[in-house]
Structure formats: C-alpha cells, structure tokens
Amino acid sequence: MRLVRWLVLVAGLSFAALPLLWMGLSSLKSREDAIRPHLNFVPALGAPADPHSFEFEATGTAYAHLSEVHAGAQASFWSHLWSSVVIGVLSTLASVALGTACALGFSRLEIRAAKDWLFFVLSTRFMPPLAVVVPVLLMYRTLDLQGTHLGLALLYTVFNLSLATWLMKGFLDEIPRAYEEAALVDGYTRAQALWRVVLPEARTGIAVTAVFCLISAWNEYGFAMTLNSSGAVTVPAYFAGLQGNIEGMPWPQIAAGALLFVAPIVVFTWLARAHLLRGITFGTVKQ
Amino acid sequence: MTYRNERGLTWGLVTPALLLLVLFNVFPLLYNLALSFTNAELVGDGARFVGGANYARVFSDPLYSGALRRTALFVCCAVGLELVLGFAFALALKREFRGKALVLTLALVPMMLSPAVMGLYWGLILNGNYGVLNQVLGELGLAQPQWLTDRGLKFWSILLIDVWMWTPFMALVSLAGLQSIPPHIYEAAEIDRAGAWTVFRRITLPLVAPLLGLAVLLRATDALKQFDLVMATTGPNDGATQTLSTLLYQVVFRDGKVGLGSAYACVVLVVVIALATVFTRYLDRLKGAEAR
C-alpha cells in the first residue's frame, strides 16, 4: 500500500510539473535545438561535442528576442504583457471593491430575496463568454471601447463580480457580529461599524479575493481575443494568435514568454495556498 | 441608528454590482435573443426579421449536432477521468508527511494557469516531429503518433491537456472531502474488522460524495464552455475538434453570421442554464444539510 501511495504521488507530481520544467528548458534553447528531432534536455555551456548527445547549448537569446515583433502580431511580448498587467490590476481593484461592497450588504444587512439575488450573481459565472460577446461587441463599438484597456478591464470587472461577491460573502460571514455590535454600542453608525470594524477584520479575505480575481483576469482568453483583437491585446490572446504562424512557431520565445507569464501565478498560488479550495469553489467549500 | 439610513446603505452597497451584472449579462442575453430572429451580420447594417429560420437551420445543421455530440463526449470523458485521477491522488496525499504542503501546491499549479497559453505551449510537447513526448516514445522504441494533426487523435490530445490542467481541481476537492471525515469513524470500522474495500465503499465514498458532486457539477459547466484549448491547438474550424463554443466563434467571427450565431448561442445557453440550475439547487441543498 505504501509503495502504491508513493508511486501515485510521484506519477501525479511528475505529470503536473514536467511540462513546466520542460518549458524552462525550452526557453534556454536556440530555435534549431527546440525543433531538433532527437531528444536533448541537458543544458550545457558550450556547443555539445557529440551532436547526437542529450546535451544542448544553453542560451538566453529567447529572452532577448522577446522584444521582437513576430509575423501576424502587432507588438512585442513586452507590450502585450503590459496590457495584461494594466487590465488585470484595474479590473481586480474594481471587482474587489464592488464585490466586497455587495457582499457586505448581503452578509450584514436585511435584503429581500437575498438568496435569489446571490444565486443570480453566481449564475452569471456560468455564462459562456461567446454567448454574450456579440451584444457586448456592438455596445463597445458604439461607445468606442473596443480594443481599449478600459473596455476589457470593465468587462473583466463584471465577469469577476460573481467570484468576488461569493468569496467575500464567505469570509465576511465568518467575522463575529459581536464586534460591530460593540461598535454600535460605542456610538458608531452602521456604516462606520462596517467600514472601521468589519472591513479591517476581512483583510485576508480581501487579499485572497484579489488574488483570484487577478488570476482569472490574467488568464482570460475568450473576451480578450474577440473584443481586443486590434488594440490592448493581452498575452493569452497574443500567444494563441501565434498558432499556425507562417514563419514557423518561435518556440523558445514562446516558452520564455509563457514562463514569465505564468511565474507570477505560481508565486500567487503559493501565497494563497491555504485558500485555494475556497477560491476555486466560489467560497462554498471551506478548508 | 435609524432604519431609513440603513436602507440607503443597503442600496449603496449592493446596487452598483447588481446593476453592472444586469447591464453586461441580462441585457446582452435579451439582445442576443432578439438578434437570433434576424439575419444580422458582423459588418454592415440592415438586419431583417427572419422568424425562426436561424433556429430551423441550427437544428438541421450537421455541424451543430456534431459539435454538440463532441462537447458532450468531451465533458463526460474530461470530468470522469479528472475525477478518478484526482481522487486517486488525493487518497495518496491523505496522510501527513514532511513537505506535503509543497507537493500539494506544486501539483495544483496547472489549474491556475492560462488555458490559452498552456494549450499553445503543449503544442511543442505534442508536436509529431520534434515534440518531447514523441522523442521519449522513440527512445523507448514505441510508436510516435501525430498527436495534434491525426484526425482520430487530436480530440483525445486536447482531452489530455484538459486532464493535465484540471485533475488538480478534483484532487484538491477530494482531499478536502477525505480530510473532513472524522478519524473515529475509521477507528470504529477497525474495531469491527471491516476490510479495506468495505471501509472505502461504505464509509469513505458516501461521506465524500456530496463534495465530489459539487466538484463534478462545477467542472462540467466549465468543460461545457471548452474554447481556449481548442483555439490554441487546432483552431476553430477543425471538424474533428470543434466544440459548441468554437463553432459559435467560427459562425460569428469568421463567417460573420451574427443572427445565426445568436441562435446557436441561445440553444447553448439553454443547456448551460439547465446545468447551472442543477448546480445552484445542489448547493442550496448541501448548505441546508450542513446547517442542520
């Protein structure tokens, strides 16, 4: 039994981690080494003496070439990364603020048919982006928001509201009501009690919610590629657009870019590790 | 503290979010419904009312029924495989050991990454001529199939990427379920000399089932929307891998047929809403059971 357990663990961990390890190795290759038909996975400092060995010459050129503009794209990786950062941060701030406010209302105040409203909020998350994108596109054309940072940030804000509201409601419900009742006795108004007593208690929850909103905006692709195909293109839309590149895929640069793109997510996953279960189940399952 | 003030506060807190959701979700849905009865196109004006013609076309279109079947197959295979593999991994992770947090977090990383970026990158691993998977298979003297270009195989290759991304999700939920089982139940079973299989079937499985049900529903609604991986590997117009979402993209954005696409979207939505309703009902019942 012990052996089986370790085998399952090693197999599972390798399956999860090897593709990412390979990404790191591929980012150090020249294009020739990346598309060489025989296996090469040992980075060496100089050119390998035997061309059929498992060694390849490690180089940083892929990272240097990230500023190149590839065929079929309009800008370099860095400018797309900047779009991702701007849109991700803007939408995270907005959805956390609006979602927290909404969750405060549902958690602490009397609202008629609160449960129905909450389920309505959750149900918006199930909407396939492609099913609502045409009306949004037409709306954005009229408002001149197509291909702008603001337009996509606004859309992601709404897209993440369900997540932010549900996650925050879970966190807020755990804060004992005695705290604010004490504050009310001390002469605080209801709003003051929420702002000065309840919100500071929810710091961790707010941080966790922000991480999940940021990741979900960072990774989003459907809206990004349909609405922002011309301007403010985020990294996922840029990368997927390279598919079927006529010049041949610039694999080392893709690996290097993808690695830089996913590295912050790996860090955030580690930081939020105690709350991952909540995050992926909209706060409905608590660890 | 006056009651009037409280109502103002409630409105101020809750309405901005709800208003935005209505504006960006309910309104587009209704607009979509209206468009589905017209022959609107992506470029140019002059949409005309065409009645149910688009719907008639959707239901007689072999492309649609093909995509529907393919998506259903994808959802069943993906969710089933991920559940079994994830549960097995969670069973292996159940006991405490040193470095467990690190192992768990590392194993969970794939589900946090961008499907579009990782889908594109998996193209390098699965490439038939220089992909590392085939290189390893070659070293072992095994067959080296064209994972992403072989007509019969590419659907399953995309499924493989999906399993890579989402097995961690099932593992995490399963682990939470397993760890929530009070140890004294197992101790009691040990005293009764119950066999390992009996313990698993009579204790572990029934107690984890509600949580697994939640995970399955969440994953199913998500897999139903499968778009990113297909777009990043084989593109929207590949007959062997076209899902409902990519077909929708092809019809609206490549063919420019907004009216027809809206009809597709409405039909897809009926399925999504049905699943979402099941999910929320399930959640409601689960919470009710917890409260009791």
mmCIF file with all atom_site columns, N, CA, C and O in Angstrom, chain A residues 112-155:
data_model
loop_
_atom_site.group_PDB
_atom_site.id
_atom_site.type_symbol
_atom_site.label_atom_id
_atom_site.label_alt_id
_atom_site.label_comp_id
_atom_site.label_asym_id
_atom_site.label_entity_id
_atom_site.label_seq_id
_atom_site.pdbx_PDB_ins_code
_atom_site.Cartn_x
_atom_site.Cartn_y
_atom_site.Cartn_z
_atom_site.occupancy
_atom_site.B_iso_or_equiv
_atom_site.pdbx_formal_charge
_atom_site.auth_seq_id
_atom_site.auth_comp_id
_atom_site.auth_asym_id
_atom_site.auth_atom_id
_atom_site.pdbx_PDB_model_num
ATOM 1   N N  . ARG A 1 112 ? -34.315 41.792 0.839   1.00 0.00 ? 112 ARG A N  1
ATOM 2   C CA . ARG A 1 112 ? -35.388 40.881 0.484   1.00 0.00 ? 112 ARG A CA 1
ATOM 3   C C  . ARG A 1 112 ? -34.924 39.923 -0.618  1.00 0.00 ? 112 ARG A C  1
ATOM 4   O O  . ARG A 1 112 ? -34.199 40.327 -1.523  1.00 0.00 ? 112 ARG A O  1
ATOM 5   N N  . ALA A 1 113 ? -35.319 38.665 -0.524  1.00 0.00 ? 113 ALA A N  1
ATOM 6   C CA . ALA A 1 113 ? -34.947 37.633 -1.510  1.00 0.00 ? 113 ALA A CA 1
ATOM 7   C C  . ALA A 1 113 ? -33.438 37.586 -1.721  1.00 0.00 ? 113 ALA A C  1
ATOM 8   O O  . ALA A 1 113 ? -32.949 37.425 -2.832  1.00 0.00 ? 113 ALA A O  1
ATOM 9   N N  . ALA A 1 114 ? -32.702 37.742 -0.621  1.00 0.00 ? 114 ALA A N  1
ATOM 10  C CA . ALA A 1 114 ? -31.237 37.785 -0.720  1.00 0.00 ? 114 ALA A CA 1
ATOM 11  C C  . ALA A 1 114 ? -30.681 36.543 -1.408  1.00 0.00 ? 114 ALA A C  1
ATOM 12  O O  . ALA A 1 114 ? -29.776 36.626 -2.236  1.00 0.00 ? 114 ALA A O  1
ATOM 13  N N  . LYS A 1 115 ? -31.238 35.373 -1.068  1.00 0.00 ? 115 LYS A N  1
ATOM 14  C CA . LYS A 1 115 ? -30.718 34.126 -1.619  1.00 0.00 ? 115 LYS A CA 1
ATOM 15  C C  . LYS A 1 115 ? -30.876 34.088 -3.136  1.00 0.00 ? 115 LYS A C  1
ATOM 16  O O  . LYS A 1 115 ? -29.971 33.677 -3.858  1.00 0.00 ? 115 LYS A O  1
ATOM 17  N N  . ASP A 1 116 ? -32.037 34.557 -3.605  1.00 0.00 ? 116 ASP A N  1
ATOM 18  C CA . ASP A 1 116 ? -32.262 34.566 -5.053  1.00 0.00 ? 116 ASP A CA 1
ATOM 19  C C  . ASP A 1 116 ? -31.270 35.475 -5.759  1.00 0.00 ? 116 ASP A C  1
ATOM 20  O O  . ASP A 1 116 ? -30.733 35.149 -6.800  1.00 0.00 ? 116 ASP A O  1
ATOM 21  N N  . TRP A 1 117 ? -31.041 36.633 -5.159  1.00 0.00 ? 117 TRP A N  1
ATOM 22  C CA . TRP A 1 117 ? -30.076 37.567 -5.758  1.00 0.00 ? 117 TRP A CA 1
ATOM 23  C C  . TRP A 1 117 ? -28.682 36.967 -5.798  1.00 0.00 ? 117 TRP A C  1
ATOM 24  O O  . TRP A 1 117 ? -27.973 37.079 -6.794  1.00 0.00 ? 117 TRP A O  1
ATOM 25  N N  . LEU A 1 118 ? -28.319 36.305 -4.711  1.00 0.00 ? 118 LEU A N  1
ATOM 26  C CA . LEU A 1 118 ? -26.981 35.702 -4.668  1.00 0.00 ? 118 LEU A CA 1
ATOM 27  C C  . LEU A 1 118 ? -26.834 34.620 -5.734  1.00 0.00 ? 118 LEU A C  1
ATOM 28  O O  . LEU A 1 118 ? -25.803 34.513 -6.389  1.00 0.00 ? 118 LEU A O  1
ATOM 29  N N  . PHE A 1 119 ? -27.869 33.836 -5.922  1.00 0.00 ? 119 PHE A N  1
ATOM 30  C CA . PHE A 1 119 ? -27.787 32.807 -6.960  1.00 0.00 ? 119 PHE A CA 1
ATOM 31  C C  . PHE A 1 119 ? -27.777 33.426 -8.355  1.00 0.00 ? 119 PHE A C  1
ATOM 32  O O  . PHE A 1 119 ? -27.148 32.902 -9.270  1.00 0.00 ? 119 PHE A O  1
ATOM 33  N N  . PHE A 1 120 ? -28.468 34.549 -8.490  1.00 0.00 ? 120 PHE A N  1
ATOM 34  C CA . PHE A 1 120 ? -28.393 35.251 -9.775  1.00 0.00 ? 120 PHE A CA 1
ATOM 35  C C  . PHE A 1 120 ? -26.955 35.684 -10.038 1.00 0.00 ? 120 PHE A C  1
ATOM 36  O O  . PHE A 1 120 ? -26.419 35.507 -11.136 1.00 0.00 ? 120 PHE A O  1
ATOM 37  N N  . VAL A 1 121 ? -26.313 36.237 -8.994  1.00 0.00 ? 121 VAL A N  1
ATOM 38  C CA . VAL A 1 121 ? -24.916 36.674 -9.126  1.00 0.00 ? 121 VAL A CA 1
ATOM 39  C C  . VAL A 1 121 ? -24.036 35.485 -9.539  1.00 0.00 ? 121 VAL A C  1
ATOM 40  O O  . VAL A 1 121 ? -23.231 35.579 -10.469 1.00 0.00 ? 121 VAL A O  1
ATOM 41  N N  . LEU A 1 122 ? -24.232 34.347 -8.885  1.00 0.00 ? 122 LEU A N  1
ATOM 42  C CA . LEU A 1 122 ? -23.412 33.170 -9.184  1.00 0.00 ? 122 LEU A CA 1
ATOM 43  C C  . LEU A 1 122 ? -23.660 32.665 -10.600 1.00 0.00 ? 122 LEU A C  1
ATOM 44  O O  . LEU A 1 122 ? -22.740 32.269 -11.307 1.00 0.00 ? 122 LEU A O  1
ATOM 45  N N  . SER A 1 123 ? -24.926 32.712 -11.015 1.00 0.00 ? 123 SER A N  1
ATOM 46  C CA . SER A 1 123 ? -25.269 32.129 -12.320 1.00 0.00 ? 123 SER A CA 1
ATOM 47  C C  . SER A 1 123 ? -24.587 32.879 -13.460 1.00 0.00 ? 123 SER A C  1
ATOM 48  O O  . SER A 1 123 ? -24.341 32.304 -14.517 1.00 0.00 ? 123 SER A O  1
ATOM 49  N N  . THR A 1 124 ? -24.243 34.163 -13.247 1.00 0.00 ? 124 THR A N  1
ATOM 50  C CA . THR A 1 124 ? -23.583 34.899 -14.327 1.00 0.00 ? 124 THR A CA 1
ATOM 51  C C  . THR A 1 124 ? -22.217 34.291 -14.647 1.00 0.00 ? 124 THR A C  1
ATOM 52  O O  . THR A 1 124 ? -21.699 34.458 -15.736 1.00 0.00 ? 124 THR A O  1
ATOM 53  N N  . ARG A 1 125 ? -21.642 33.592 -13.672 1.00 0.00 ? 125 ARG A N  1
ATOM 54  C CA . ARG A 1 125 ? -20.334 32.980 -13.888 1.00 0.00 ? 125 ARG A CA 1
ATOM 55  C C  . ARG A 1 125 ? -20.404 31.820 -14.882 1.00 0.00 ? 125 ARG A C  1
ATOM 56  O O  . ARG A 1 125 ? -19.422 31.461 -15.495 1.00 0.00 ? 125 ARG A O  1
ATOM 57  N N  . PHE A 1 126 ? -21.569 31.217 -15.002 1.00 0.00 ? 126 PHE A N  1
ATOM 58  C CA . PHE A 1 126 ? -21.699 30.045 -15.871 1.00 0.00 ? 126 PHE A CA 1
ATOM 59  C C  . PHE A 1 126 ? -21.888 30.410 -17.331 1.00 0.00 ? 126 PHE A C  1
ATOM 60  O O  . PHE A 1 126 ? -21.855 29.575 -18.199 1.00 0.00 ? 126 PHE A O  1
ATOM 61  N N  . MET A 1 127 ? -22.119 31.685 -17.578 1.00 0.00 ? 127 MET A N  1
ATOM 62  C CA . MET A 1 127 ? -22.360 32.153 -18.932 1.00 0.00 ? 127 MET A CA 1
ATOM 63  C C  . MET A 1 127 ? -21.136 31.915 -19.818 1.00 0.00 ? 127 MET A C  1
ATOM 64  O O  . MET A 1 127 ? -20.046 32.334 -19.481 1.00 0.00 ? 127 MET A O  1
ATOM 65  N N  . PRO A 1 128 ? -21.310 31.240 -20.961 1.00 0.00 ? 128 PRO A N  1
ATOM 66  C CA . PRO A 1 128 ? -20.154 31.129 -21.859 1.00 0.00 ? 128 PRO A CA 1
ATOM 67  C C  . PRO A 1 128 ? -19.871 32.517 -22.468 1.00 0.00 ? 128 PRO A C  1
ATOM 68  O O  . PRO A 1 128 ? -20.797 33.159 -22.962 1.00 0.00 ? 128 PRO A O  1
ATOM 69  N N  . PRO A 1 129 ? -18.622 32.985 -22.421 1.00 0.00 ? 129 PRO A N  1
ATOM 70  C CA . PRO A 1 129 ? -18.302 34.314 -22.951 1.00 0.00 ? 129 PRO A CA 1
ATOM 71  C C  . PRO A 1 129 ? -18.819 34.505 -24.373 1.00 0.00 ? 129 PRO A C  1
ATOM 72  O O  . PRO A 1 129 ? -19.353 35.553 -24.706 1.00 0.00 ? 129 PRO A O  1
ATOM 73  N N  . LEU A 1 130 ? -18.717 33.442 -25.169 1.00 0.00 ? 130 LEU A N  1
ATOM 74  C CA . LEU A 1 130 ? -19.099 33.569 -26.569 1.00 0.00 ? 130 LEU A CA 1
ATOM 75  C C  . LEU A 1 130 ? -20.589 33.846 -26.744 1.00 0.00 ? 130 LEU A C  1
ATOM 76  O O  . LEU A 1 130 ? -21.012 34.349 -27.769 1.00 0.00 ? 130 LEU A O  1
ATOM 77  N N  . ALA A 1 131 ? -21.400 33.514 -25.718 1.00 0.00 ? 131 ALA A N  1
ATOM 78  C CA . ALA A 1 131 ? -22.835 33.698 -25.847 1.00 0.00 ? 131 ALA A CA 1
ATOM 79  C C  . ALA A 1 131 ? -23.254 35.141 -25.600 1.00 0.00 ? 131 ALA A C  1
ATOM 80  O O  . ALA A 1 131 ? -24.333 35.555 -25.999 1.00 0.00 ? 131 ALA A O  1
ATOM 81  N N  . VAL A 1 132 ? -22.417 35.913 -24.928 1.00 0.00 ? 132 VAL A N  1
ATOM 82  C CA . VAL A 1 132 ? -22.793 37.309 -24.680 1.00 0.00 ? 132 VAL A CA 1
ATOM 83  C C  . VAL A 1 132 ? -21.893 38.284 -25.411 1.00 0.00 ? 132 VAL A C  1
ATOM 84  O O  . VAL A 1 132 ? -22.099 39.490 -25.364 1.00 0.00 ? 132 VAL A O  1
ATOM 85  N N  . VAL A 1 133 ? -20.912 37.767 -26.141 1.00 0.00 ? 133 VAL A N  1
ATOM 86  C CA . VAL A 1 133 ? -19.885 38.664 -26.649 1.00 0.00 ? 133 VAL A CA 1
ATOM 87  C C  . VAL A 1 133 ? -20.388 39.539 -27.803 1.00 0.00 ? 133 VAL A C  1
ATOM 88  O O  . VAL A 1 133 ? -19.949 40.677 -27.947 1.00 0.00 ? 133 VAL A O  1
ATOM 89  N N  . VAL A 1 134 ? -21.343 39.054 -28.606 1.00 0.00 ? 134 VAL A N  1
ATOM 90  C CA . VAL A 1 134 ? -21.785 39.857 -29.745 1.00 0.00 ? 134 VAL A CA 1
ATOM 91  C C  . VAL A 1 134 ? -22.484 41.150 -29.313 1.00 0.00 ? 134 VAL A C  1
ATOM 92  O O  . VAL A 1 134 ? -22.099 42.235 -29.744 1.00 0.00 ? 134 VAL A O  1
ATOM 93  N N  . PRO A 1 135 ? -23.479 41.047 -28.410 1.00 0.00 ? 135 PRO A N  1
ATOM 94  C CA . PRO A 1 135 ? -24.082 42.295 -27.938 1.00 0.00 ? 135 PRO A CA 1
ATOM 95  C C  . PRO A 1 135 ? -23.067 43.226 -27.280 1.00 0.00 ? 135 PRO A C  1
ATOM 96  O O  . PRO A 1 135 ? -23.114 44.437 -27.493 1.00 0.00 ? 135 PRO A O  1
ATOM 97  N N  . VAL A 1 136 ? -22.143 42.652 -26.510 1.00 0.00 ? 136 VAL A N  1
ATOM 98  C CA . VAL A 1 136 ? -21.123 43.478 -25.864 1.00 0.00 ? 136 VAL A CA 1
ATOM 99  C C  . VAL A 1 136 ? -20.256 44.157 -26.928 1.00 0.00 ? 136 VAL A C  1
ATOM 100 O O  . VAL A 1 136 ? -19.935 45.333 -26.838 1.00 0.00 ? 136 VAL A O  1
ATOM 101 N N  . LEU A 1 137 ? -19.935 43.401 -27.971 1.00 0.00 ? 137 LEU A N  1
ATOM 102 C CA . LEU A 1 137 ? -19.128 43.950 -29.059 1.00 0.00 ? 137 LEU A CA 1
ATOM 103 C C  . LEU A 1 137 ? -19.834 45.130 -29.723 1.00 0.00 ? 137 LEU A C  1
ATOM 104 O O  . LEU A 1 137 ? -19.236 46.193 -29.950 1.00 0.00 ? 137 LEU A O  1
ATOM 105 N N  . LEU A 1 138 ? -21.117 44.956 -29.996 1.00 0.00 ? 138 LEU A N  1
ATOM 106 C CA . LEU A 1 138 ? -21.875 46.029 -30.638 1.00 0.00 ? 138 LEU A CA 1
ATOM 107 C C  . LEU A 1 138 ? -21.972 47.240 -29.716 1.00 0.00 ? 138 LEU A C  1
ATOM 108 O O  . LEU A 1 138 ? -21.847 48.390 -30.140 1.00 0.00 ? 138 LEU A O  1
ATOM 109 N N  . MET A 1 139 ? -22.172 46.957 -28.419 1.00 0.00 ? 139 MET A N  1
ATOM 110 C CA . MET A 1 139 ? -22.238 48.018 -27.423 1.00 0.00 ? 139 MET A CA 1
ATOM 111 C C  . MET A 1 139 ? -20.899 48.774 -27.385 1.00 0.00 ? 139 MET A C  1
ATOM 112 O O  . MET A 1 139 ? -20.871 50.008 -27.373 1.00 0.00 ? 139 MET A O  1
ATOM 113 N N  . TYR A 1 140 ? -19.803 48.028 -27.382 1.00 0.00 ? 140 TYR A N  1
ATOM 114 C CA . TYR A 1 140 ? -18.467 48.626 -27.299 1.00 0.00 ? 140 TYR A CA 1
ATOM 115 C C  . TYR A 1 140 ? -18.124 49.428 -28.554 1.00 0.00 ? 140 TYR A C  1
ATOM 116 O O  . TYR A 1 140 ? -17.407 50.411 -28.491 1.00 0.00 ? 140 TYR A O  1
ATOM 117 N N  . ARG A 1 141 ? -18.650 48.984 -29.703 1.00 0.00 ? 141 ARG A N  1
ATOM 118 C CA . ARG A 1 141 ? -18.408 49.746 -30.926 1.00 0.00 ? 141 ARG A CA 1
ATOM 119 C C  . ARG A 1 141 ? -19.025 51.124 -30.814 1.00 0.00 ? 141 ARG A C  1
ATOM 120 O O  . ARG A 1 141 ? -18.414 52.127 -31.166 1.00 0.00 ? 141 ARG A O  1
ATOM 121 N N  . THR A 1 142 ? -20.265 51.151 -30.292 1.00 0.00 ? 142 THR A N  1
ATOM 122 C CA . THR A 1 142 ? -20.955 52.429 -30.144 1.00 0.00 ? 142 THR A CA 1
ATOM 123 C C  . THR A 1 142 ? -20.237 53.328 -29.153 1.00 0.00 ? 142 THR A C  1
ATOM 124 O O  . THR A 1 142 ? -20.149 54.534 -29.340 1.00 0.00 ? 142 THR A O  1
ATOM 125 N N  . LEU A 1 143 ? -19.746 52.727 -28.069 1.00 0.00 ? 143 LEU A N  1
ATOM 126 C CA . LEU A 1 143 ? -19.117 53.520 -27.019 1.00 0.00 ? 143 LEU A CA 1
ATOM 127 C C  . LEU A 1 143 ? -17.627 53.732 -27.282 1.00 0.00 ? 143 LEU A C  1
ATOM 128 O O  . LEU A 1 143 ? -16.937 54.353 -26.477 1.00 0.00 ? 143 LEU A O  1
ATOM 129 N N  . ASP A 1 144 ? -17.132 53.164 -28.395 1.00 0.00 ? 144 ASP A N  1
ATOM 130 C CA . ASP A 1 144 ? -15.710 53.314 -28.741 1.00 0.00 ? 144 ASP A CA 1
ATOM 131 C C  . ASP A 1 144 ? -14.797 52.676 -27.684 1.00 0.00 ? 144 ASP A C  1
ATOM 132 O O  . ASP A 1 144 ? -13.746 53.215 -27.362 1.00 0.00 ? 144 ASP A O  1
ATOM 133 N N  . LEU A 1 145 ? -15.218 51.547 -27.140 1.00 0.00 ? 145 LEU A N  1
ATOM 134 C CA . LEU A 1 145 ? -14.413 50.882 -26.103 1.00 0.00 ? 145 LEU A CA 1
ATOM 135 C C  . LEU A 1 145 ? -13.683 49.659 -26.633 1.00 0.00 ? 145 LEU A C  1
ATOM 136 O O  . LEU A 1 145 ? -12.896 49.034 -25.929 1.00 0.00 ? 145 LEU A O  1
ATOM 137 N N  . GLN A 1 146 ? -13.954 49.320 -27.904 1.00 0.00 ? 146 GLN A N  1
ATOM 138 C CA . GLN A 1 146 ? -13.326 48.126 -28.468 1.00 0.00 ? 146 GLN A CA 1
ATOM 139 C C  . GLN A 1 146 ? -11.823 48.342 -28.595 1.00 0.00 ? 146 GLN A C  1
ATOM 140 O O  . GLN A 1 146 ? -11.373 49.385 -29.045 1.00 0.00 ? 146 GLN A O  1
ATOM 141 N N  . GLY A 1 147 ? -11.048 47.338 -28.179 1.00 0.00 ? 147 GLY A N  1
ATOM 142 C CA . GLY A 1 147 ? -9.597  47.442 -28.309 1.00 0.00 ? 147 GLY A CA 1
ATOM 143 C C  . GLY A 1 147 ? -8.963  48.422 -27.350 1.00 0.00 ? 147 GLY A C  1
ATOM 144 O O  . GLY A 1 147 ? -7.874  48.917 -27.607 1.00 0.00 ? 147 GLY A O  1
ATOM 145 N N  . THR A 1 148 ? -9.622  48.708 -26.218 1.00 0.00 ? 148 THR A N  1
ATOM 146 C CA . THR A 1 148 ? -9.023  49.598 -25.223 1.00 0.00 ? 148 THR A CA 1
ATOM 147 C C  . THR A 1 148 ? -8.790  48.839 -23.920 1.00 0.00 ? 148 THR A C  1
ATOM 148 O O  . THR A 1 148 ? -9.442  47.834 -23.653 1.00 0.00 ? 148 THR A O  1
ATOM 149 N N  . HIS A 1 149 ? -7.842  49.336 -23.132 1.00 0.00 ? 149 HIS A N  1
ATOM 150 C CA . HIS A 1 149 ? -7.607  48.741 -21.821 1.00 0.00 ? 149 HIS A CA 1
ATOM 151 C C  . HIS A 1 149 ? -8.857  48.854 -20.958 1.00 0.00 ? 149 HIS A C  1
ATOM 152 O O  . HIS A 1 149 ? -9.255  47.920 -20.277 1.00 0.00 ? 149 HIS A O  1
ATOM 153 N N  . LEU A 1 150 ? -9.472  50.037 -21.009 1.00 0.00 ? 150 LEU A N  1
ATOM 154 C CA . LEU A 1 150 ? -10.628 50.300 -20.159 1.00 0.00 ? 150 LEU A CA 1
ATOM 155 C C  . LEU A 1 150 ? -11.776 49.338 -20.459 1.00 0.00 ? 150 LEU A C  1
ATOM 156 O O  . LEU A 1 150 ? -12.405 48.799 -19.548 1.00 0.00 ? 150 LEU A O  1
ATOM 157 N N  . GLY A 1 151 ? -12.040 49.113 -21.742 1.00 0.00 ? 151 GLY A N  1
ATOM 158 C CA . GLY A 1 151 ? -13.150 48.250 -22.139 1.00 0.00 ? 151 GLY A CA 1
ATOM 159 C C  . GLY A 1 151 ? -13.010 46.845 -21.586 1.00 0.00 ? 151 GLY A C  1
ATOM 160 O O  . GLY A 1 151 ? -13.938 46.301 -20.987 1.00 0.00 ? 151 GLY A O  1
ATOM 161 N N  . LEU A 1 152 ? -11.832 46.269 -21.766 1.00 0.00 ? 152 LEU A N  1
ATOM 162 C CA . LEU A 1 152 ? -11.630 44.900 -21.301 1.00 0.00 ? 152 LEU A CA 1
ATOM 163 C C  . LEU A 1 152 ? -11.603 44.846 -19.776 1.00 0.00 ? 152 LEU A C  1
ATOM 164 O O  . LEU A 1 152 ? -12.139 43.909 -19.171 1.00 0.00 ? 152 LEU A O  1
ATOM 165 N N  . ALA A 1 153 ? -11.004 45.876 -19.154 1.00 0.00 ? 153 ALA A N  1
ATOM 166 C CA . ALA A 1 153 ? -10.960 45.919 -17.687 1.00 0.00 ? 153 ALA A CA 1
ATOM 167 C C  . ALA A 1 153 ? -12.381 45.961 -17.128 1.00 0.00 ? 153 ALA A C  1
ATOM 168 O O  . ALA A 1 153 ? -12.710 45.263 -16.165 1.00 0.00 ? 153 ALA A O  1
ATOM 169 N N  . LEU A 1 154 ? -13.243 46.743 -17.755 1.00 0.00 ? 154 LEU A N  1
ATOM 170 C CA . LEU A 1 154 ? -14.636 46.840 -17.323 1.00 0.00 ? 154 LEU A CA 1
ATOM 171 C C  . LEU A 1 154 ? -15.338 45.484 -17.445 1.00 0.00 ? 154 LEU A C  1
ATOM 172 O O  . LEU A 1 154 ? -16.029 45.033 -16.525 1.00 0.00 ? 154 LEU A O  1
ATOM 173 N N  . LEU A 1 155 ? -15.098 44.825 -18.556 1.00 0.00 ? 155 LEU A N  1
ATOM 174 C CA . LEU A 1 155 ? -15.737 43.532 -18.786 1.00 0.00 ? 155 LEU A CA 1
ATOM 175 C C  . LEU A 1 155 ? -15.261 42.491 -17.770 1.00 0.00 ? 155 LEU A C  1
ATOM 176 O O  . LEU A 1 155 ? -16.057 41.715 -17.241 1.00 0.00 ? 155 LEU A O  1
#
